[in-house]
Short mmCIF file of C-alpha atoms and ligand atoms in Angstrom, two decimals:
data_model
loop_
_atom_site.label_atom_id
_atom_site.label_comp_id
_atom_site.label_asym_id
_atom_site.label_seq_id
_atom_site.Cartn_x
_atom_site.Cartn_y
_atom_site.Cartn_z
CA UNK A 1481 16.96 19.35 -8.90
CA UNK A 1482 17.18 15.89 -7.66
CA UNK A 1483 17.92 12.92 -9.87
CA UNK A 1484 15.34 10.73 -11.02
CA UNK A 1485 13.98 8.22 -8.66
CA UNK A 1486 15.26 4.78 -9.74
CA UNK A 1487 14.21 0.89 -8.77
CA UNK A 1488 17.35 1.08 -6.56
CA UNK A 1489 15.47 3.61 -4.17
CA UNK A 1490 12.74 0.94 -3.18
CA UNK A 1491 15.30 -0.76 -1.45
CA UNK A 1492 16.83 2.30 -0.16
CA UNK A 1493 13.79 3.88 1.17
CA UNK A 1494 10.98 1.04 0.99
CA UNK A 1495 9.68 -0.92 3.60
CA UNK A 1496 10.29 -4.66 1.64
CA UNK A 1497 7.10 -6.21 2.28
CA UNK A 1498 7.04 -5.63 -1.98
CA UNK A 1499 9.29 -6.67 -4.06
CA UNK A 1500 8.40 -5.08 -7.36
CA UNK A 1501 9.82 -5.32 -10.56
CA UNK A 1502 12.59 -3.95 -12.11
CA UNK A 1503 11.26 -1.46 -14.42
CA UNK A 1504 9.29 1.71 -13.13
CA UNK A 1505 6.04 2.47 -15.13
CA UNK A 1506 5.51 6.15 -15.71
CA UNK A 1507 2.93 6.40 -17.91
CA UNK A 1508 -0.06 4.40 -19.10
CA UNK A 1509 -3.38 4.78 -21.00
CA UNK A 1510 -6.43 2.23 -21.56
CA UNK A 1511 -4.37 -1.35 -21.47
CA UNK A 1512 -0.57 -0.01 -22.31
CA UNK A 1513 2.00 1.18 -19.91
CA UNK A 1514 5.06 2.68 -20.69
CA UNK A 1515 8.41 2.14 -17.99
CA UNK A 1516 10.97 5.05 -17.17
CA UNK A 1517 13.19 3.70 -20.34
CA UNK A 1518 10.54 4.17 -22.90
CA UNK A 1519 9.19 0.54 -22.90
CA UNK A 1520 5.71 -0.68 -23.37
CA UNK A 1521 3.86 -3.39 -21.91
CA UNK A 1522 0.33 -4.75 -22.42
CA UNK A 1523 -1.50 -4.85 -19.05
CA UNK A 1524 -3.37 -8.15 -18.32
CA UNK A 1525 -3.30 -7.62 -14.44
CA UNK A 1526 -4.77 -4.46 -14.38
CA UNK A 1527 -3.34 -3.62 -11.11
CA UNK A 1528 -4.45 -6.67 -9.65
CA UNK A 1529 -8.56 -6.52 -11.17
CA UNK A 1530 -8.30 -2.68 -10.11
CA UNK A 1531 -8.10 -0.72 -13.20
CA UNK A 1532 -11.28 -2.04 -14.38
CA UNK A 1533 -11.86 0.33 -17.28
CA UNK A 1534 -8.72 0.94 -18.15
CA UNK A 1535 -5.88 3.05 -17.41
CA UNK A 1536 -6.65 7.29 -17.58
CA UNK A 1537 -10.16 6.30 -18.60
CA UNK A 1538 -11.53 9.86 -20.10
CA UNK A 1539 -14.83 9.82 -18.26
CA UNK A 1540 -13.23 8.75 -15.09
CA UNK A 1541 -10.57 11.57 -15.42
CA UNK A 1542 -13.39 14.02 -16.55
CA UNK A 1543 -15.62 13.00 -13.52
CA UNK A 1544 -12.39 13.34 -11.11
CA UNK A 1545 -11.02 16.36 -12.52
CA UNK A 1546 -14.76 18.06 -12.14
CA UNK A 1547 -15.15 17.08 -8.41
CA UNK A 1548 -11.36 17.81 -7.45
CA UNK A 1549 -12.63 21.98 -8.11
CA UNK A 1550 -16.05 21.03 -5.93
CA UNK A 1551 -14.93 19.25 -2.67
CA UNK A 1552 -12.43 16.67 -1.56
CA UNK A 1553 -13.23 16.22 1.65
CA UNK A 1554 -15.67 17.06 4.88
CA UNK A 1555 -15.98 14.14 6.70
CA UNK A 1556 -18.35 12.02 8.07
CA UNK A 1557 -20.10 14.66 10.20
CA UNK A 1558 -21.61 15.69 7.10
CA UNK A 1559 -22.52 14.04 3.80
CA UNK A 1560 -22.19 14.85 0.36
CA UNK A 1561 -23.95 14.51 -2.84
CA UNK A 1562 -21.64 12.10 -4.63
CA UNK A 1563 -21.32 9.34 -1.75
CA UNK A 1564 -25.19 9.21 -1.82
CA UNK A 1565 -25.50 9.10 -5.53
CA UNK A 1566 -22.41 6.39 -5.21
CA UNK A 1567 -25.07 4.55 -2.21
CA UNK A 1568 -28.15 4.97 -4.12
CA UNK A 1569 -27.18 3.02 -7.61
CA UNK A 1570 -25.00 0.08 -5.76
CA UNK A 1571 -28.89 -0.25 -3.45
CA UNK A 1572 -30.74 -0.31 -6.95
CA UNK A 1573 -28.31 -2.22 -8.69
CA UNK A 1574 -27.98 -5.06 -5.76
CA UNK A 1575 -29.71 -7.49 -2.95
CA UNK A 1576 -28.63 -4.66 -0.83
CA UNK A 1577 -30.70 -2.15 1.13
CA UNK A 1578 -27.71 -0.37 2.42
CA UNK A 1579 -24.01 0.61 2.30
CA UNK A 1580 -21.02 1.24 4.23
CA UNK A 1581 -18.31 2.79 2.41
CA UNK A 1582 -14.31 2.77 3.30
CA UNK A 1583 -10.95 2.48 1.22
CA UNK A 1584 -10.13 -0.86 1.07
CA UNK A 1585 -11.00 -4.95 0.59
CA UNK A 1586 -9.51 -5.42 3.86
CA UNK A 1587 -11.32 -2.29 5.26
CA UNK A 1588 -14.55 -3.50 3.81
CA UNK A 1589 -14.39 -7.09 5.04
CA UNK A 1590 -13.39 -5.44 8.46
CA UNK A 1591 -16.72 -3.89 9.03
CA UNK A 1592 -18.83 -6.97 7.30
CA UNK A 1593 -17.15 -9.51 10.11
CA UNK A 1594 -17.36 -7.04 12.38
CA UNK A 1595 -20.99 -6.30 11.79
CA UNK A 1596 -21.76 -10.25 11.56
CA UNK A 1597 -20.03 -10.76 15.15
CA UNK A 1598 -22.58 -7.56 16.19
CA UNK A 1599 -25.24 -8.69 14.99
CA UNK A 1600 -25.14 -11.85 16.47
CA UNK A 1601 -24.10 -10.73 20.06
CA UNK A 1602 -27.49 -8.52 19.34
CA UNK A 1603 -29.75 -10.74 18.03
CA UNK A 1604 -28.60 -13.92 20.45
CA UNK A 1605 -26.35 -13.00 23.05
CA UNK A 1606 -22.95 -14.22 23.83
CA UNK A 1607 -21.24 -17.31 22.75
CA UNK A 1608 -22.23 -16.70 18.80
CA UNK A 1609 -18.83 -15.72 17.95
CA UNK A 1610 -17.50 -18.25 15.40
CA UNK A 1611 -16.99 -17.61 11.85
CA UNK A 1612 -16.30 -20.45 9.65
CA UNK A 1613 -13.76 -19.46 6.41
CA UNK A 1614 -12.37 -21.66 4.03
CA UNK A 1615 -8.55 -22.60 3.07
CA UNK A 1616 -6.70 -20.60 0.34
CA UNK A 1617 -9.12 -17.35 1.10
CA UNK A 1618 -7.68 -14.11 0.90
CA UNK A 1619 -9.54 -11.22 3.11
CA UNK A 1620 -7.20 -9.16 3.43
CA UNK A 1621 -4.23 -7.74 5.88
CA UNK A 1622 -5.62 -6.61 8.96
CA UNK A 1623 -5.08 -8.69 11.84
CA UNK A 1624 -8.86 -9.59 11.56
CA UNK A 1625 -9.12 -10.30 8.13
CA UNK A 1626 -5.78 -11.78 7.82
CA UNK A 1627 -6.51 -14.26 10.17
CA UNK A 1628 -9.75 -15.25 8.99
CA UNK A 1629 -8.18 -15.58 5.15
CA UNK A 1630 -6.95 -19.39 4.66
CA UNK A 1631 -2.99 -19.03 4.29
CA UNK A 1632 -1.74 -19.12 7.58
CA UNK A 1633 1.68 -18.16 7.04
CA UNK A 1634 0.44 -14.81 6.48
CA UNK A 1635 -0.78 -14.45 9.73
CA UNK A 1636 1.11 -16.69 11.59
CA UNK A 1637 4.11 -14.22 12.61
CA UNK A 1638 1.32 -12.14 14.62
CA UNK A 1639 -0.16 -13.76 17.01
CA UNK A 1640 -2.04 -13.45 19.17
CA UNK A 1641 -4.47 -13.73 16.88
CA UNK A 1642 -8.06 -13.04 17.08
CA UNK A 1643 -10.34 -15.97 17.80
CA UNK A 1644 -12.96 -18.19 17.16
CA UNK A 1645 -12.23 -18.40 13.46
CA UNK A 1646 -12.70 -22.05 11.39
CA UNK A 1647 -11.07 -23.07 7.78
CA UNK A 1648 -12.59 -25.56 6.15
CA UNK A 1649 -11.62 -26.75 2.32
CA UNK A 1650 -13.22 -24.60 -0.05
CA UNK A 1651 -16.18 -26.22 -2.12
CA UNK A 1652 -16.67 -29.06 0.47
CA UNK A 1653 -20.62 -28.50 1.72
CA UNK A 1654 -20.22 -31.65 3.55
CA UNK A 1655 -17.35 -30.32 6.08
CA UNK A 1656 -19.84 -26.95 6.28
CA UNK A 1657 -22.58 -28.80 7.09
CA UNK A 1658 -20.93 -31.18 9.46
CA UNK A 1659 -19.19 -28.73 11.03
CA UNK A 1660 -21.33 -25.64 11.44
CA UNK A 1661 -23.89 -25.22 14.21
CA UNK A 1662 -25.85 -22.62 16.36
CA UNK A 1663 -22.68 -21.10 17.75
CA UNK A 1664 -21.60 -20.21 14.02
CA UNK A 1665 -21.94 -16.67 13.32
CA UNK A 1666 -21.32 -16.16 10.16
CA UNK A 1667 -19.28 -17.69 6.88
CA UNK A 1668 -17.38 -15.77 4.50
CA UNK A 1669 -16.94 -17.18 1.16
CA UNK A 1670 -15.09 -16.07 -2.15
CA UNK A 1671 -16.97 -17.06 -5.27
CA UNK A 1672 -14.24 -17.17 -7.04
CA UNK A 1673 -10.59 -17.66 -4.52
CA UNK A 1674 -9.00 -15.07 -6.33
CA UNK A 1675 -5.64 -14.71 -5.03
CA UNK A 1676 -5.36 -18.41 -4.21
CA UNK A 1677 -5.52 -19.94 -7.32
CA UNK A 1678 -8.39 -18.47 -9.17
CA UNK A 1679 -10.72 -21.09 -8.30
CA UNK A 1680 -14.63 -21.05 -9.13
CA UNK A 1681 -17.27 -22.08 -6.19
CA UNK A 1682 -19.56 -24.78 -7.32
CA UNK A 1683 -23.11 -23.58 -8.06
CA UNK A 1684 -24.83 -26.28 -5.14
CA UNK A 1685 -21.81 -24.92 -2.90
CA UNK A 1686 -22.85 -21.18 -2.38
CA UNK A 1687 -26.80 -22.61 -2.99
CA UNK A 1688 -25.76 -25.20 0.43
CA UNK A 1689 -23.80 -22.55 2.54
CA UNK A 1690 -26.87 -20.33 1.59
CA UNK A 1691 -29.16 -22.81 3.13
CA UNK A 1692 -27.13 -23.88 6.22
CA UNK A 1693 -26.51 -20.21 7.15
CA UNK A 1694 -30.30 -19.94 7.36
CA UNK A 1695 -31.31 -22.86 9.31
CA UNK A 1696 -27.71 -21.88 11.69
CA UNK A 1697 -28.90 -18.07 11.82
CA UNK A 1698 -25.53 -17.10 10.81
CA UNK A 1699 -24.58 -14.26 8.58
CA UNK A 1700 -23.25 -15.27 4.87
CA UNK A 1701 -20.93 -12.57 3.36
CA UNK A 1702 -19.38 -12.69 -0.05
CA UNK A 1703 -16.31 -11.01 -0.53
CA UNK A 1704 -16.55 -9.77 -3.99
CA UNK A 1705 -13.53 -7.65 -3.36
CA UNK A 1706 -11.60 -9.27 -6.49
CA UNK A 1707 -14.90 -10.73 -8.47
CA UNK A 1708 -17.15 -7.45 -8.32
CA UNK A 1709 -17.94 -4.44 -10.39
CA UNK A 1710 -18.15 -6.58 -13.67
CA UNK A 1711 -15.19 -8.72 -13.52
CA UNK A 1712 -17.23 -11.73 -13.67
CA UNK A 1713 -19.38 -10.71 -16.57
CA UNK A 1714 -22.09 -9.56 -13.94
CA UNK A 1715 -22.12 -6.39 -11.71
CA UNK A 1716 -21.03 -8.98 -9.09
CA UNK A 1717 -20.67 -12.85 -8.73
CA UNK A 1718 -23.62 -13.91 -6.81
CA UNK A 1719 -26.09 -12.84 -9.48
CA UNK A 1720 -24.68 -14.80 -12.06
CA UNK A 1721 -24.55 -17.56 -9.75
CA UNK A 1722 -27.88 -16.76 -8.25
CA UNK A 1723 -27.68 -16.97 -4.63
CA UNK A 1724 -27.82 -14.01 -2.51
CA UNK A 1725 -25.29 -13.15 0.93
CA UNK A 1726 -26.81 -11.29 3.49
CA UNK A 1727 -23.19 -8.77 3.22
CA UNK A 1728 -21.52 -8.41 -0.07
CA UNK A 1729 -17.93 -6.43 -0.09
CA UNK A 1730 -16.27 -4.53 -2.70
CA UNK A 1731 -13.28 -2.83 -3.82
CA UNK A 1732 -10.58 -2.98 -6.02
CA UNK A 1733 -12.48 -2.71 -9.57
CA UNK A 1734 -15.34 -0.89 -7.93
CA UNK A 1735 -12.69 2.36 -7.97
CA UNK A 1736 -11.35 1.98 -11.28
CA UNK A 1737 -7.80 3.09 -9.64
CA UNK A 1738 -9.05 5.23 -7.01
CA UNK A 1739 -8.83 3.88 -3.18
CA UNK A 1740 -12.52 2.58 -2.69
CA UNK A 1741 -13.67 0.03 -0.26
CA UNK A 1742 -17.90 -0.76 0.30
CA UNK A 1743 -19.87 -3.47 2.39
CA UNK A 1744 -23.52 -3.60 1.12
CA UNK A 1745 -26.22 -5.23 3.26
CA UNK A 1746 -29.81 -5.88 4.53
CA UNK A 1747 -31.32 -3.22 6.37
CA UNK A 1748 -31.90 -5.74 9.23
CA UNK A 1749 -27.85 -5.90 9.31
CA UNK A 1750 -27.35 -2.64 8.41
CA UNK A 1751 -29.15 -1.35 12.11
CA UNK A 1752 -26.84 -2.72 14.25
CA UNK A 1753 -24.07 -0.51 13.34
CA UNK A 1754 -25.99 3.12 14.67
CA UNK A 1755 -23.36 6.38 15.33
CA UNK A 1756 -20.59 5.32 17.15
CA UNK A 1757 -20.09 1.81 16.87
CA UNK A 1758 -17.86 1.84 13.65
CA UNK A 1759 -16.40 4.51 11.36
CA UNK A 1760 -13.83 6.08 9.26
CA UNK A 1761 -12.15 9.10 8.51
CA UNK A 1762 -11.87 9.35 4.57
CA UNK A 1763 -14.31 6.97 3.69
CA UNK A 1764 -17.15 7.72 1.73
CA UNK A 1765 -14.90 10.91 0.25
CA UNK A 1766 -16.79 12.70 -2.65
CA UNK A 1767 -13.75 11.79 -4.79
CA UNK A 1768 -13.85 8.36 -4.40
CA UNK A 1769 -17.47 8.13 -4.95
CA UNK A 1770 -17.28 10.27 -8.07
CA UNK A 1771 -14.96 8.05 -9.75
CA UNK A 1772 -17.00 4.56 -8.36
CA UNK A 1773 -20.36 6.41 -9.77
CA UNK A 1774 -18.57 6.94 -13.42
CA UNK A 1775 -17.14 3.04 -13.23
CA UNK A 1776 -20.58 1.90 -12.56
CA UNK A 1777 -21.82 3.88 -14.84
CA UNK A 1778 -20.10 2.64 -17.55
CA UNK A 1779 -20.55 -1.08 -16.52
CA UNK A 1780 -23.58 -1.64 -19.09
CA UNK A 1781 -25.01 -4.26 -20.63
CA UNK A 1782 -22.83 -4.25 -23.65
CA UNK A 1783 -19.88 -3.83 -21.36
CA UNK A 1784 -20.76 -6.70 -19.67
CA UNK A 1785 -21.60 -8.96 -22.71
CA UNK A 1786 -17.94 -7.95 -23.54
CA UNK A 1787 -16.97 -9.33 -20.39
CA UNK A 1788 -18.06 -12.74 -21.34
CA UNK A 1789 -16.75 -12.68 -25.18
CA UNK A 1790 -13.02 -11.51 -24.26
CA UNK A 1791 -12.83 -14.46 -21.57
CA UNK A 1792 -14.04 -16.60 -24.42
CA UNK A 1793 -10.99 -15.10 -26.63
CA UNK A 1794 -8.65 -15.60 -23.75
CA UNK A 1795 -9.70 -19.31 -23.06
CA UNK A 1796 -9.47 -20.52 -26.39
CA UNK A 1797 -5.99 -18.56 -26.47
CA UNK A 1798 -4.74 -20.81 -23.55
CA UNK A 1799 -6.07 -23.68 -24.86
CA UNK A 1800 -3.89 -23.52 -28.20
CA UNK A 1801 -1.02 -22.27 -26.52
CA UNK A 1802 -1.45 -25.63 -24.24
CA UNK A 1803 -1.69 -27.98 -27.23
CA UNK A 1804 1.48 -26.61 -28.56
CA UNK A 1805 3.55 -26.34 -25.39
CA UNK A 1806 1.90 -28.43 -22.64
CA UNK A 1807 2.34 -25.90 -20.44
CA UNK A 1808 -0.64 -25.50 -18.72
CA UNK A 1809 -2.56 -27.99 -16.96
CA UNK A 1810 -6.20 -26.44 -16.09
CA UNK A 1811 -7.65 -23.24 -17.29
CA UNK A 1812 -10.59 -21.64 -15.04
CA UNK A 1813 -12.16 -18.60 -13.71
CA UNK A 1814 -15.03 -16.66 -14.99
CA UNK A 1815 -15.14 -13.61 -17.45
CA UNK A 1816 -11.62 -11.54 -16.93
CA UNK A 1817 -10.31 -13.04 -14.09
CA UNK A 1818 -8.79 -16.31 -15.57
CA UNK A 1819 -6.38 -18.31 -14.05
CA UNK A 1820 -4.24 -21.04 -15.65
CA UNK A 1821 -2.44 -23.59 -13.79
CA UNK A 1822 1.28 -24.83 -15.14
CA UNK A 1823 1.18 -28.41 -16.02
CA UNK A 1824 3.11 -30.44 -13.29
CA UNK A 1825 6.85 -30.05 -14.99
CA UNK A 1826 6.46 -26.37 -14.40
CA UNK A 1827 4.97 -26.14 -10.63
CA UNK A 1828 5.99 -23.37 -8.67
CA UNK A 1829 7.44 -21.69 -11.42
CA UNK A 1830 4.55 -18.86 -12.26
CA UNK A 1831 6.76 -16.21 -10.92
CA UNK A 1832 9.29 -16.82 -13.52
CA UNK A 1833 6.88 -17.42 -16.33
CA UNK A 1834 5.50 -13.66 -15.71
CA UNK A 1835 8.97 -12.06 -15.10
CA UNK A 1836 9.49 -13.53 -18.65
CA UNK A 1837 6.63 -12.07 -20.04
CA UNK A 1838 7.31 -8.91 -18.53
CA UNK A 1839 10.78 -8.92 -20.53
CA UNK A 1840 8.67 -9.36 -23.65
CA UNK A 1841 6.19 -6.84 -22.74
CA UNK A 1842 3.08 -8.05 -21.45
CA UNK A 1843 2.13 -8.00 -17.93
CA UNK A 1844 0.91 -10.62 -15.69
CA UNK A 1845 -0.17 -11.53 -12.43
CA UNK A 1846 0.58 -15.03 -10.32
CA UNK A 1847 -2.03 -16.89 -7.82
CA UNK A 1848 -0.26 -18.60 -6.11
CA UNK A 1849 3.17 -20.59 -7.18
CA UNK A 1850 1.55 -22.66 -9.59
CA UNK A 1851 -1.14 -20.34 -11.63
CA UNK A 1852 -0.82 -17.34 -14.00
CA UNK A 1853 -3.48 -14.97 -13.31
CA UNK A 1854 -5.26 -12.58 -15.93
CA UNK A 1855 -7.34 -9.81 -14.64
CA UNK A 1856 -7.20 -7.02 -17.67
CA UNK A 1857 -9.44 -3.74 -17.63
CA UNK A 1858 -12.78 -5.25 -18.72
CA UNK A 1859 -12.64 -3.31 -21.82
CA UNK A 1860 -9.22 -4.17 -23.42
CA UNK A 1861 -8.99 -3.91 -26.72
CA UNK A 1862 -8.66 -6.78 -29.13
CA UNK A 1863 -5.66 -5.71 -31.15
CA UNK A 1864 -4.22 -5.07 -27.44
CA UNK A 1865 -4.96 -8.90 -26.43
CA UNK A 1866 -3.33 -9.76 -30.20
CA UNK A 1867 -0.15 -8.21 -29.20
CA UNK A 1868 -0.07 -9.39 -25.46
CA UNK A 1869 -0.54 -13.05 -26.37
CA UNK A 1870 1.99 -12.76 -29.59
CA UNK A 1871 4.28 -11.68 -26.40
CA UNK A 1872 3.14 -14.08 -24.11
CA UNK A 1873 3.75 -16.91 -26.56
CA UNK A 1874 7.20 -15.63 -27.33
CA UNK A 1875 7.91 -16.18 -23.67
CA UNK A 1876 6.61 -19.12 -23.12
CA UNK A 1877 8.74 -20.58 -25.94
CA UNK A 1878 11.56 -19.47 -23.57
CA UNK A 1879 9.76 -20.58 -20.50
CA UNK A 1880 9.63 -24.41 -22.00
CA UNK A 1881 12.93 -24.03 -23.88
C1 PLP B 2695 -7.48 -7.91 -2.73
C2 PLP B 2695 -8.47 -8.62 -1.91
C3 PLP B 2695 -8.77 -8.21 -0.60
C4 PLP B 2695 -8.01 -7.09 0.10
O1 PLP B 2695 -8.20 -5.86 -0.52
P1 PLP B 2695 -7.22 -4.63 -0.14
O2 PLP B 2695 -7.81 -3.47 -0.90
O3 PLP B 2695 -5.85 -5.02 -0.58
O4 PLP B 2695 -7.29 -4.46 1.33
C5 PLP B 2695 -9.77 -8.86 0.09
N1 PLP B 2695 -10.45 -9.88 -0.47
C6 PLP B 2695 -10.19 -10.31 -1.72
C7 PLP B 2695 -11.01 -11.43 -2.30
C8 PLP B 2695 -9.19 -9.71 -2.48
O5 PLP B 2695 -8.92 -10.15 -3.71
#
């Protein structure tokens, strides 16, 4: 029998674009995770707004453990019963009059700016190539999506890059609206810039790039890959804000662990991608959609409204542990995906603060050098939250100290 893996083998076998912690989970269950040495840890990253219900949710194990004796996998030359149930509640439940289902964020916003750039070549011929993104976005790693995201040095090392792509600062309507124009395709917005700082879109913002992509006749996508399937307090973002995209993408929470990816759009998008012009192997697998179905499922009403009162819980948290240690500077975001920025004596230090809070057993994420990030499953327990911030504060008293 071979020894048991340790954190030493990443190095020895890993390709380093990670660089993960020292400890090895093994084991975890609705918000706690246990390491190889015993240890537990409150979760408050959720695997990065993924784990949405939790970790070894019972009805998502149930659900997955009932279709894994059914049918993994057949492929796209046929379909299957749980992809269409999967199709049929996001259509009911959204703007959207279609979907398009793969295994990733990236993936997702792949086919969305690959359908905008379609259907503009379609519906106006060439020359209506340019899509307009905004600084600090995160889309993804694919050469496409990387490059259209708003941190270019992660896609600088790869050029040549694909073209025709525009960042502009993120809430500024003016630079939109002086800037876009009839050979603007489409604009791809964040509600919320997750992984860049965890930073909210004005209301009159997504309202204005709403507007101007209608008098431009370009295509406005949300990517809802971090702020969907609840994590807002809504199914997704742009209902609670109110204005509609004409191509919404989804993933991480939408799979509650499981590798899902979906763009949802108007059928008038949706038919210029007929049989042949985009695909995938594995997505739209009946496992994947069994386990989306039982997250959406479970994203009710009162699971929502819980949403909203936990981010309430968490803000106030912050706010106290700011009067007593001036550690923070700003506090933002909307229902579980907070983010709170270190007051300037502690910039660029995030990644320390949450290595230190790992020690003391709660996990965290970073946006960015200067922002702690909190994306827990959207149903952590209070008595959980107790426990993480008793560890967070203990921490931050050696963070400060
Ligand atoms: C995580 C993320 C992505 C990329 O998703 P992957 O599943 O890692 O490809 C895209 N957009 C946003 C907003 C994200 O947060």
């Amino acid at each position: 029998m071979s020894a048991r893996p340790h954190r030493d083998d990443f190095d020895k076998y890993m390709v380093p674009c990670f660089s993960p912690a020292p400890f090895i989970p093994v084991k975890a269950s609705g918000s706690q995770v246990w390491d190889q040495q015993g240890k537990t840890y409150i979760d408050l990253a959720g695997g990065i707004a993924v784990n949405a219900l939790g970790h070894a949710n019972p009805h998502l194990a149930e659900a997955l453990k009932a279709q894994i004796d059914r049918l993994w996998h057949i492929g796209n030359g046929y379909t299957n019963e749980p992809v269409l149930q999967l199709a049929k509640t996001l259509v009911e439940s959204t703007f959207a009059d279609k979907v398009f289902f793969c295994n990733s964020g990236a993936e997702a916003n792949e086919a969305a700016l690959k359908l905008a750039r379609k259907v503009a070549a379609d519906r106006h011929g060439k020359g209506k190539s340019e899509i307009i993104a905004f600084q600090n976005a995160f889309h993804g790693r694919t050469l496409f999506t990387v490059t259209v995201g708003g941190q270019p040095k992660y896609s600088a090392d790869y050029a040549p890059l694909p073209g025709d792509i525009t960042h502009l600062p993120y809430n500024d309507l003016q630079a939109v609206s002086d800037h876009i124009s009839e050979r603007t395709c489409a604009v791809i917005v964040e509600p919320i810039i997750g992984e860049g700082g965890v930073r909210p879109a004005d209301p009159a913002f997504l309202q204005g790039l709403r507007q101007l992509c209608d008098r431009y006749h370009a295509t406005l996508i949300f990517d809802e890959v971090q702020t969907g399937a609840g994590r807002t307090g809504s199914l997704y973002a742009y209902q609670h804000y109110g204005v509609e995209p004409d191509i919404l993408t989804s993933a991480k929470g939408l799979g509650g662990g499981f590798p899902i990816g979906a763009m949802l759009t108007r059928d008038a998008w949706a038919q210029a991608f007929q049989p042949g012009t985009h695909g995938t192997t594995f997505g739209g697998n009946p496992l994947a959609a069994t386990v989306a179905s039982s997250v959406l499922a479970q994203l009710d009403s009162a699971l929502l409204e819980g949403v909203k009162a936990r981010h309430s819980w968490i803000v106030a948290r912050l706010a106290a542990l700011t009067t007593q240690y001036g550690v923070f500077s700003d506090i933002r975001g909307a229902g579980l995906l907070i983010g709170a920025e270190l007051a300037a004596p502690y910039r660029g230090k995030a990644k320390t603060l949450t290595n230190l809070a790992a020690e003391e057993g709660v996990i965290a994420l970073i946006a960015g050098p200067d922002v702690l990030r909190f994306a827990p499953a959207l149903n952590i327990s209070y008595s959980d939250l107790e426990t993480a911030f008793a560890r967070l504060e203990r921490a931050i008293v050696r963070f400060v100290g």
